[in-house]
Amino acid sequence: MDMKELIRKTFVERFGAPEGQLFASAGRINLIGEHTDYNEGFVFPGAIDKVIMAEIRPNGSHSVRALSIDIDEYCEFGLNEEDAPSQSWARYIFGVCREIMKHGGKVEGFDTVFAGNVPLGAGLSSSAALESCFAFALNELFNAGSISKFELARIGQSTEHNYCGVNCGIMDQFASVFGKAGHLIRLDCRDLSYEYFPFSPEHHSLVLVDSRVKHELKDSPYNKRRESCERVARALGVPSLRDVSLAELNAARVTISDEDYRRAKYVVEERDRVLCVCSALGRGDYEEVGRMMYATHEGLSKDYEVSCEELDFLVDVARRTGVTGARIMGGGFGGCTINLVENSIHDRFIAEACKQFAEKYGHEPKIYDVVISDGARRVE
Ligand code: ADP
Ligand code: MG
């Protein structure tokens, strides 16, 4: 049974007829543009063909009755601030309701059954898919679609901040809400302006390889990287590294530490790589896109130092197998690599990655084929 049928059937079993309305939203990848958001640079995400889908029907009361098929739990909660449920999955839905109301929108009681196939905690942002699905749906059902897409993304982000304890940026929710089939979105983290670029390679596809390792590090490397970037920007007298050219950085090299120099160099080069990938996509030059992905990985590994042995190994397997482009995706120290793979070596690459990684690290990575697809939407 496919996801839609399963949700329909479960909804009627649980809540009775008539059927509700179906909505979905997607997880996301980021093709290039890593550790750029807090430097006012660019990110380049897209929604994928892995979704959260929910059937929803207003119930005329002031409470929400929600059933998660995947977690196999049921939860009822009211819509006032003190009604926050304890289950973490339900807090995403509750948070979205609350944030819509804080925004001045309307939410009333509803019944819902939902399921999904975005892998949880693999770096594809299942949480953003969940938030965006409900934010989009509740906007359609109770607000006649009057809340802008941009606000819907903000509502998802505030849900993470205020109800889930995750201090995230806007990229994941943005990609999930704004995602469009066959297009990536270049988001400018300085002013949140954005532009769609076509991404529909004929001879390549995107493959994620999840190492399933996460290195917990004590000394908060994320904050240290941010501090390095801020120090260099201050030394150069600019608000952020967005405004620095490589020549300017090199001219100031003697005034900053070697470590800070390498951090800043990565950030400045990564900003330019995103722009380079955008123009390469305009020409359909996927070889150049791939070269940039490898260069990003090199920078993340050697200059920014946020990779790890397992991810370097996976990128190395990709290179040796002839994969067009590969890099770590996400903040680093574990998680996935994203690979741009030519169709003719797709199966061989996956087999090699699984075999070689398992031989060395004792477990197989997880593989996800992804296609750039629509984000938040109504399902007919
Ligand atoms: P990710 O990187 O995938 O976003 P998070 O830890 O941020 O990982 O979010 C995962 C959480 O989102 C899960 O623990 C769960 O609470 C919720 N979630 C995601 N997908 C589902 C699903 N299909 N069903 C129920 N809850 C889900
Ligand atoms: Mg998340």
Tab-separated table of C-alpha atoms and ligand atoms in Angstrom:
chain	number	residue	atom	x	y	z
A	1	MET	CA	0.000	0.000	0.000
A	2	ASP	CA	1.423	3.397	-0.848
A	3	MET	CA	1.722	6.175	1.715
A	4	LYS	CA	-1.391	8.009	0.574
A	5	GLU	CA	-3.610	4.936	0.729
A	6	LEU	CA	-2.235	3.964	4.125
A	7	ILE	CA	-2.941	7.424	5.521
A	8	ARG	CA	-6.469	7.483	4.024
A	9	LYS	CA	-7.294	4.059	5.408
A	10	THR	CA	-5.852	4.785	8.853
A	11	PHE	CA	-7.654	8.113	9.038
A	12	VAL	CA	-11.065	6.585	8.410
A	13	GLU	CA	-10.379	3.734	10.862
A	14	ARG	CA	-9.362	6.182	13.565
A	15	PHE	CA	-11.674	9.132	13.037
A	16	GLY	CA	-14.414	7.801	10.765
A	17	ALA	CA	-15.640	9.208	7.460
A	18	PRO	CA	-15.713	11.633	5.744
A	19	GLU	CA	-12.151	11.930	4.558
A	20	GLY	CA	-10.046	14.982	5.333
A	21	GLN	CA	-7.737	16.833	2.992
A	22	LEU	CA	-4.217	15.697	2.151
A	23	PHE	CA	-1.075	17.806	2.286
A	24	ALA	CA	2.625	17.077	1.985
A	25	SER	CA	5.974	18.708	2.340
A	26	ALA	CA	9.492	17.569	1.635
A	27	GLY	CA	12.906	17.032	3.145
A	28	ARG	CA	15.825	18.792	1.508
A	29	ILE	CA	19.387	18.569	0.308
A	30	ASN	CA	21.912	21.383	0.033
A	31	LEU	CA	23.989	21.017	-3.141
A	32	ILE	CA	26.681	23.466	-2.099
A	33	GLY	CA	27.138	26.386	0.312
A	34	GLU	CA	28.155	24.967	3.689
A	35	HIS	CA	28.927	27.024	6.806
A	36	THR	CA	28.017	30.076	4.746
A	37	ASP	CA	24.733	31.022	6.432
A	38	TYR	CA	26.262	32.724	9.473
A	39	ASN	CA	28.720	34.518	7.191
A	40	GLU	CA	25.917	36.134	5.182
A	41	GLY	CA	26.817	33.988	2.183
A	42	PHE	CA	24.672	31.740	-0.039
A	43	VAL	CA	23.158	28.315	0.429
A	44	PHE	CA	21.779	26.264	-2.450
A	45	PRO	CA	19.142	23.801	-1.255
A	46	GLY	CA	16.292	21.974	-2.960
A	47	ALA	CA	13.291	19.934	-1.792
A	48	ILE	CA	13.467	16.182	-2.430
A	49	ASP	CA	11.127	13.321	-3.240
A	50	LYS	CA	11.002	12.231	0.412
A	51	VAL	CA	8.014	13.701	2.196
A	52	ILE	CA	5.817	13.964	5.228
A	53	MET	CA	2.171	13.560	4.215
A	54	ALA	CA	-0.796	14.379	6.462
A	55	GLU	CA	-4.529	14.008	6.184
A	56	ILE	CA	-6.294	16.721	8.151
A	57	ARG	CA	-9.954	17.462	8.953
A	58	PRO	CA	-11.204	20.283	11.179
A	59	ASN	CA	-13.131	18.717	14.088
A	60	GLY	CA	-15.117	21.712	15.346
A	61	SER	CA	-13.480	21.602	18.785
A	62	HIS	CA	-10.488	23.355	20.312
A	63	SER	CA	-8.245	20.337	20.440
A	64	VAL	CA	-5.997	18.469	18.073
A	65	ARG	CA	-6.108	14.703	17.782
A	66	ALA	CA	-3.012	13.415	16.003
A	67	LEU	CA	-1.834	9.961	15.036
A	68	SER	CA	1.712	9.302	13.853
A	69	ILE	CA	1.733	6.152	11.731
A	70	ASP	CA	5.528	5.795	11.713
A	71	ILE	CA	6.035	6.250	15.443
A	72	ASP	CA	2.733	4.453	16.126
A	73	GLU	CA	1.586	6.928	18.763
A	74	TYR	CA	-1.558	8.936	19.293
A	75	CYS	CA	-1.730	12.303	21.029
A	76	GLU	CA	-4.426	14.840	21.961
A	77	PHE	CA	-3.649	18.394	22.924
A	78	GLY	CA	-5.315	21.789	23.275
A	79	LEU	CA	-4.202	24.927	21.504
A	80	ASN	CA	-3.222	27.107	24.467
A	81	GLU	CA	0.400	27.623	25.463
A	82	GLU	CA	0.033	25.436	28.561
A	83	ASP	CA	-1.297	22.512	26.480
A	84	ALA	CA	2.110	21.540	25.027
A	85	PRO	CA	2.271	17.760	24.546
A	86	SER	CA	5.204	15.760	25.864
A	87	GLN	CA	5.850	13.574	22.791
A	88	SER	CA	8.535	15.229	20.713
A	89	TRP	CA	6.845	14.543	17.350
A	90	ALA	CA	3.619	16.162	18.608
A	91	ARG	CA	5.502	19.243	19.781
A	92	TYR	CA	6.342	20.040	16.144
A	93	ILE	CA	2.641	20.128	15.291
A	94	PHE	CA	1.697	21.966	18.472
A	95	GLY	CA	4.525	24.476	17.862
A	96	VAL	CA	3.329	25.186	14.340
A	97	CYS	CA	-0.227	25.812	15.637
A	98	ARG	CA	1.077	28.171	18.321
A	99	GLU	CA	3.402	30.042	15.986
A	100	ILE	CA	0.596	30.576	13.455
A	101	MET	CA	-1.581	31.995	16.236
A	102	LYS	CA	1.243	34.217	17.510
A	103	HIS	CA	1.598	35.466	13.959
A	104	GLY	CA	-2.070	36.543	14.060
A	105	GLY	CA	-3.371	33.572	12.080
A	106	LYS	CA	-6.214	31.265	13.034
A	107	VAL	CA	-6.037	27.619	14.069
A	108	GLU	CA	-8.946	25.522	15.334
A	109	GLY	CA	-9.173	21.911	16.412
A	110	PHE	CA	-8.464	19.202	13.855
A	111	ASP	CA	-7.934	15.488	13.466
A	112	THR	CA	-4.878	14.270	11.638
A	113	VAL	CA	-3.050	11.129	10.586
A	114	PHE	CA	0.420	11.484	9.100
A	115	ALA	CA	3.359	9.447	7.845
A	116	GLY	CA	6.576	10.028	5.977
A	117	ASN	CA	9.655	8.653	4.284
A	118	VAL	CA	12.207	11.350	5.085
A	119	PRO	CA	14.804	9.460	7.124
A	120	LEU	CA	14.871	10.829	10.674
A	121	GLY	CA	18.045	12.509	11.853
A	122	ALA	CA	19.992	11.695	8.670
A	123	GLY	CA	20.531	15.324	7.700
A	124	LEU	CA	17.611	15.542	5.258
A	125	SER	CA	15.534	17.594	7.659
A	126	SER	CA	12.525	15.454	8.417
A	127	SER	CA	11.613	18.004	11.099
A	128	ALA	CA	11.370	20.825	8.548
A	129	ALA	CA	9.208	18.580	6.346
A	130	LEU	CA	6.878	17.958	9.277
A	131	GLU	CA	6.633	21.642	10.224
A	132	SER	CA	6.176	22.828	6.653
A	133	CYS	CA	3.505	20.235	5.940
A	134	PHE	CA	1.388	21.399	8.877
A	135	ALA	CA	2.170	25.103	8.453
A	136	PHE	CA	1.099	24.925	4.804
A	137	ALA	CA	-1.997	22.840	5.570
A	138	LEU	CA	-3.244	24.980	8.472
A	139	ASN	CA	-2.737	28.084	6.346
A	140	GLU	CA	-4.949	26.565	3.637
A	141	LEU	CA	-7.580	25.167	6.001
A	142	PHE	CA	-7.998	28.027	8.488
A	143	ASN	CA	-6.491	31.119	6.869
A	144	ALA	CA	-7.513	30.845	3.219
A	145	GLY	CA	-3.824	30.746	2.272
A	146	SER	CA	-3.296	34.313	3.480
A	147	ILE	CA	0.006	33.674	5.280
A	148	SER	CA	2.918	34.160	2.878
A	149	LYS	CA	5.272	31.293	2.041
A	150	PHE	CA	8.059	33.236	3.642
A	151	GLU	CA	6.112	33.515	6.905
A	152	LEU	CA	5.330	29.789	6.756
A	153	ALA	CA	9.063	29.070	6.663
A	154	ARG	CA	9.574	31.445	9.583
A	155	ILE	CA	6.798	29.678	11.506
A	156	GLY	CA	8.627	26.368	11.040
A	157	GLN	CA	11.907	27.881	12.179
A	158	SER	CA	10.322	29.482	15.282
A	159	THR	CA	8.711	26.136	16.084
A	160	GLU	CA	12.191	24.578	16.280
A	161	HIS	CA	13.468	27.473	18.405
A	162	ASN	CA	10.551	27.790	20.809
A	163	TYR	CA	9.105	24.275	21.101
A	164	CYS	CA	11.847	21.816	20.106
A	165	GLY	CA	15.011	23.337	21.543
A	166	VAL	CA	16.801	23.517	18.188
A	167	ASN	CA	18.415	26.836	17.359
A	168	CYS	CA	18.400	26.377	13.569
A	169	GLY	CA	18.683	28.789	10.655
A	170	ILE	CA	15.977	29.230	8.011
A	171	MET	CA	17.402	27.131	5.159
A	172	ASP	CA	15.639	23.839	5.889
A	173	GLN	CA	12.159	25.297	6.282
A	174	PHE	CA	12.765	27.648	3.376
A	175	ALA	CA	13.674	24.789	1.055
A	176	SER	CA	10.781	22.669	2.287
A	177	VAL	CA	8.210	25.434	1.713
A	178	PHE	CA	9.641	26.967	-1.492
A	179	GLY	CA	10.894	23.763	-3.122
A	180	LYS	CA	10.046	23.312	-6.798
A	181	ALA	CA	10.560	20.184	-8.907
A	182	GLY	CA	13.670	20.377	-11.073
A	183	HIS	CA	14.948	23.526	-9.363
A	184	LEU	CA	17.409	24.429	-6.643
A	185	ILE	CA	17.028	27.648	-4.714
A	186	ARG	CA	19.921	29.981	-4.128
A	187	LEU	CA	19.137	31.712	-0.868
A	188	ASP	CA	21.133	34.780	0.035
A	189	CYS	CA	21.561	34.583	3.796
A	190	ARG	CA	22.285	38.300	4.003
A	191	ASP	CA	18.882	39.572	2.930
A	192	LEU	CA	16.966	36.306	2.352
A	193	SER	CA	16.417	37.104	-1.315
A	194	TYR	CA	16.320	33.976	-3.466
A	195	GLU	CA	16.461	32.744	-7.006
A	196	TYR	CA	15.524	29.423	-8.638
A	197	PHE	CA	18.046	27.634	-10.852
A	198	PRO	CA	17.106	24.644	-13.014
A	199	PHE	CA	18.563	21.375	-11.819
A	200	SER	CA	17.398	18.441	-13.906
A	201	PRO	CA	20.438	16.563	-15.124
A	202	GLU	CA	19.813	14.018	-17.856
A	203	HIS	CA	22.893	11.908	-17.241
A	204	HIS	CA	23.426	12.323	-13.501
A	205	SER	CA	21.556	11.817	-10.273
A	206	LEU	CA	22.014	12.726	-6.629
A	207	VAL	CA	22.886	9.998	-4.169
A	208	LEU	CA	23.261	10.510	-0.440
A	209	VAL	CA	25.482	8.184	1.511
A	210	ASP	CA	24.767	8.302	5.227
A	211	SER	CA	27.825	7.196	7.204
A	212	ARG	CA	25.623	6.734	10.291
A	213	VAL	CA	28.414	8.113	12.432
A	214	LYS	CA	28.175	11.245	14.550
A	215	HIS	CA	31.233	12.420	16.423
A	216	GLU	CA	30.259	14.261	19.571
A	217	LEU	CA	32.852	16.923	20.243
A	218	LYS	CA	33.290	18.596	23.571
A	219	ASP	CA	34.764	21.947	22.637
A	220	SER	CA	31.828	23.219	20.526
A	221	PRO	CA	33.619	23.425	17.168
A	222	TYR	CA	30.640	25.212	15.627
A	223	ASN	CA	30.995	28.178	17.963
A	224	LYS	CA	34.745	28.215	17.441
A	225	ARG	CA	34.318	28.395	13.667
A	226	ARG	CA	31.865	31.257	14.050
A	227	GLU	CA	34.252	33.098	16.342
A	228	SER	CA	37.108	32.709	13.847
A	229	CYS	CA	34.963	34.157	11.061
A	230	GLU	CA	33.830	37.052	13.226
A	231	ARG	CA	37.395	37.826	14.291
A	232	VAL	CA	38.601	38.004	10.704
A	233	ALA	CA	35.661	40.178	9.637
A	234	ARG	CA	36.427	42.547	12.524
A	235	ALA	CA	40.127	42.648	11.643
A	236	LEU	CA	39.183	43.578	8.079
A	237	GLY	CA	36.631	46.148	9.214
A	238	VAL	CA	33.598	44.552	7.497
A	239	PRO	CA	30.271	43.321	8.927
A	240	SER	CA	30.813	39.775	7.635
A	241	LEU	CA	33.071	37.708	5.379
A	242	ARG	CA	30.493	38.196	2.641
A	243	ASP	CA	32.208	41.446	1.766
A	244	VAL	CA	35.769	40.117	1.623
A	245	SER	CA	37.633	39.104	-1.527
A	246	LEU	CA	40.377	36.514	-1.502
A	247	ALA	CA	42.889	39.241	-2.443
A	248	GLU	CA	41.827	41.363	0.529
A	249	LEU	CA	42.053	38.375	2.819
A	250	ASN	CA	45.528	37.517	1.547
A	251	ALA	CA	46.681	41.122	1.971
A	252	ALA	CA	45.641	40.973	5.635
A	253	ARG	CA	47.132	37.559	6.218
A	254	VAL	CA	49.984	38.730	8.466
A	255	THR	CA	47.531	40.336	10.889
A	256	ILE	CA	45.500	37.174	11.581
A	257	SER	CA	46.382	33.755	12.929
A	258	ASP	CA	47.031	30.962	10.490
A	259	GLU	CA	44.005	29.049	11.751
A	260	ASP	CA	41.668	32.026	11.359
A	261	TYR	CA	43.098	32.628	7.898
A	262	ARG	CA	42.260	29.103	6.773
A	263	ARG	CA	38.731	29.337	8.189
A	264	ALA	CA	38.090	32.634	6.420
A	265	LYS	CA	39.651	31.428	3.180
A	266	TYR	CA	37.231	28.510	3.094
A	267	VAL	CA	34.240	30.802	3.649
A	268	VAL	CA	35.291	33.302	0.978
A	269	GLU	CA	35.988	30.542	-1.544
A	270	GLU	CA	32.728	28.770	-0.724
A	271	ARG	CA	30.722	31.942	-1.400
A	272	ASP	CA	32.322	32.108	-4.838
A	273	ARG	CA	31.847	28.381	-5.478
A	274	VAL	CA	28.075	28.694	-5.027
A	275	LEU	CA	27.999	31.448	-7.648
A	276	CYS	CA	30.191	29.354	-9.909
A	277	VAL	CA	27.824	26.367	-9.597
A	278	CYS	CA	24.845	28.580	-10.456
A	279	SER	CA	26.433	29.719	-13.689
A	280	ALA	CA	27.593	26.181	-14.490
A	281	LEU	CA	23.992	24.991	-14.128
A	282	GLY	CA	22.937	27.698	-16.573
A	283	ARG	CA	25.228	26.047	-19.141
A	284	GLY	CA	24.235	22.534	-18.087
A	285	ASP	CA	27.874	21.923	-17.129
A	286	TYR	CA	27.499	19.230	-14.479
A	287	GLU	CA	31.219	18.363	-14.645
A	288	GLU	CA	32.009	21.819	-13.308
A	289	VAL	CA	29.322	21.433	-10.614
A	290	GLY	CA	31.035	18.213	-9.552
A	291	ARG	CA	34.487	19.831	-9.434
A	292	MET	CA	33.102	22.523	-7.154
A	293	MET	CA	31.587	19.882	-4.848
A	294	TYR	CA	34.966	18.165	-4.484
A	295	ALA	CA	36.620	21.543	-3.875
A	296	THR	CA	34.083	22.267	-1.124
A	297	HIS	CA	34.870	18.969	0.501
A	298	GLU	CA	38.585	19.687	0.345
A	299	GLY	CA	38.005	23.076	1.971
A	300	LEU	CA	35.737	21.659	4.680
A	301	SER	CA	38.255	18.930	5.410
A	302	LYS	CA	41.598	20.780	5.245
A	303	ASP	CA	40.836	24.461	5.908
A	304	TYR	CA	37.604	24.505	7.889
A	305	GLU	CA	38.408	21.183	9.569
A	306	VAL	CA	34.864	19.943	10.132
A	307	SER	CA	35.141	16.607	8.315
A	308	CYS	CA	36.071	13.263	9.844
A	309	GLU	CA	37.828	10.099	8.770
A	310	GLU	CA	34.667	8.298	7.692
A	311	LEU	CA	33.425	11.133	5.471
A	312	ASP	CA	36.825	11.709	3.916
A	313	PHE	CA	36.842	7.984	3.192
A	314	LEU	CA	33.429	8.112	1.479
A	315	VAL	CA	34.455	11.081	-0.670
A	316	ASP	CA	37.622	9.202	-1.558
A	317	VAL	CA	35.633	6.127	-2.622
A	318	ALA	CA	33.493	8.439	-4.765
A	319	ARG	CA	36.559	9.952	-6.426
A	320	ARG	CA	38.128	6.570	-7.094
A	321	THR	CA	34.877	5.225	-8.547
A	322	GLY	CA	34.631	8.149	-10.959
A	323	VAL	CA	31.761	9.998	-9.288
A	324	THR	CA	31.369	13.493	-10.783
A	325	GLY	CA	31.185	15.367	-7.473
A	326	ALA	CA	31.069	14.495	-3.779
A	327	ARG	CA	31.224	16.317	-0.506
A	328	ILE	CA	30.134	16.242	3.083
A	329	MET	CA	26.619	17.663	3.479
A	330	GLY	CA	25.674	19.510	6.667
A	331	GLY	CA	27.666	20.872	9.569
A	332	GLY	CA	30.223	18.066	9.608
A	333	PHE	CA	31.787	15.523	11.987
A	334	GLY	CA	29.522	12.805	10.611
A	335	GLY	CA	26.282	12.395	8.696
A	336	CYS	CA	25.979	12.185	4.914
A	337	THR	CA	27.954	12.805	1.797
A	338	ILE	CA	26.086	14.156	-1.222
A	339	ASN	CA	27.192	12.724	-4.551
A	340	LEU	CA	26.529	13.771	-8.122
A	341	VAL	CA	26.737	10.456	-9.918
A	342	GLU	CA	26.707	9.661	-13.602
A	343	ASN	CA	23.975	7.166	-14.435
A	344	SER	CA	26.362	4.591	-15.908
A	345	ILE	CA	28.267	4.178	-12.608
A	346	HIS	CA	25.328	4.644	-10.209
A	347	ASP	CA	24.965	1.017	-9.167
A	348	ARG	CA	28.691	0.348	-9.050
A	349	PHE	CA	29.309	3.383	-6.853
A	350	ILE	CA	26.651	2.327	-4.347
A	351	ALA	CA	28.002	-1.215	-4.230
A	352	GLU	CA	31.568	0.018	-3.761
A	353	ALA	CA	30.644	2.578	-1.095
A	354	CYS	CA	28.716	-0.024	0.906
A	355	LYS	CA	31.352	-2.731	0.574
A	356	GLN	CA	34.451	-0.620	1.226
A	357	PHE	CA	32.892	1.341	4.081
A	358	ALA	CA	31.645	-1.820	5.798
A	359	GLU	CA	35.066	-3.464	5.456
A	360	LYS	CA	36.749	-0.520	7.114
A	361	TYR	CA	34.208	0.660	9.679
A	362	GLY	CA	32.185	-2.446	10.450
A	363	HIS	CA	28.775	-1.253	9.320
A	364	GLU	CA	27.161	-0.360	6.003
A	365	PRO	CA	26.211	3.217	5.223
A	366	LYS	CA	22.602	3.974	4.254
A	367	ILE	CA	21.950	5.032	0.680
A	368	TYR	CA	19.272	7.494	-0.434
A	369	ASP	CA	18.596	8.295	-4.070
A	370	VAL	CA	16.975	11.708	-4.248
A	371	VAL	CA	15.254	13.709	-6.968
A	372	ILE	CA	14.683	17.451	-6.671
A	373	SER	CA	10.931	17.796	-6.232
A	374	ASP	CA	8.106	20.051	-5.055
A	375	GLY	CA	7.962	21.333	-1.490
A	376	ALA	CA	4.831	22.096	0.555
A	377	ARG	CA	1.632	21.361	-1.378
A	378	ARG	CA	-1.874	20.019	-1.422
A	379	VAL	CA	-2.064	16.383	-2.529
A	380	GLU	CA	-4.877	15.660	-4.964
B	1	ADP	P1	16.188	15.759	10.997
B	1	ADP	O1	17.626	16.031	10.699
B	1	ADP	O2	15.672	14.590	10.218
B	1	ADP	O3	15.348	16.971	10.870
B	1	ADP	P2	15.507	16.091	13.759
B	1	ADP	O4	16.041	15.470	14.993
B	1	ADP	O5	15.619	17.564	13.609
B	1	ADP	O6	16.171	15.310	12.529
B	1	ADP	O7	13.968	15.761	13.618
B	1	ADP	C1	13.502	14.453	13.772
B	1	ADP	C2	12.236	14.462	14.607
B	1	ADP	O8	11.142	14.943	13.788
B	1	ADP	C3	11.840	13.093	15.066
B	1	ADP	O9	12.464	12.766	16.278
B	1	ADP	C4	10.335	13.232	15.216
B	1	ADP	O10	10.000	13.873	16.437
B	1	ADP	C5	9.973	14.185	14.077
B	1	ADP	N1	9.625	13.417	12.861
B	1	ADP	C6	10.272	13.429	11.684
B	1	ADP	N2	9.692	12.584	10.801
B	1	ADP	C7	8.662	12.011	11.432
B	1	ADP	C8	7.679	11.029	11.073
B	1	ADP	N3	7.670	10.458	9.867
B	1	ADP	N4	6.757	10.694	11.995
B	1	ADP	C9	6.776	11.251	13.230
B	1	ADP	N5	7.664	12.161	13.624
B	1	ADP	C10	8.606	12.540	12.755
B	2	MG	MG	15.726	18.781	11.991
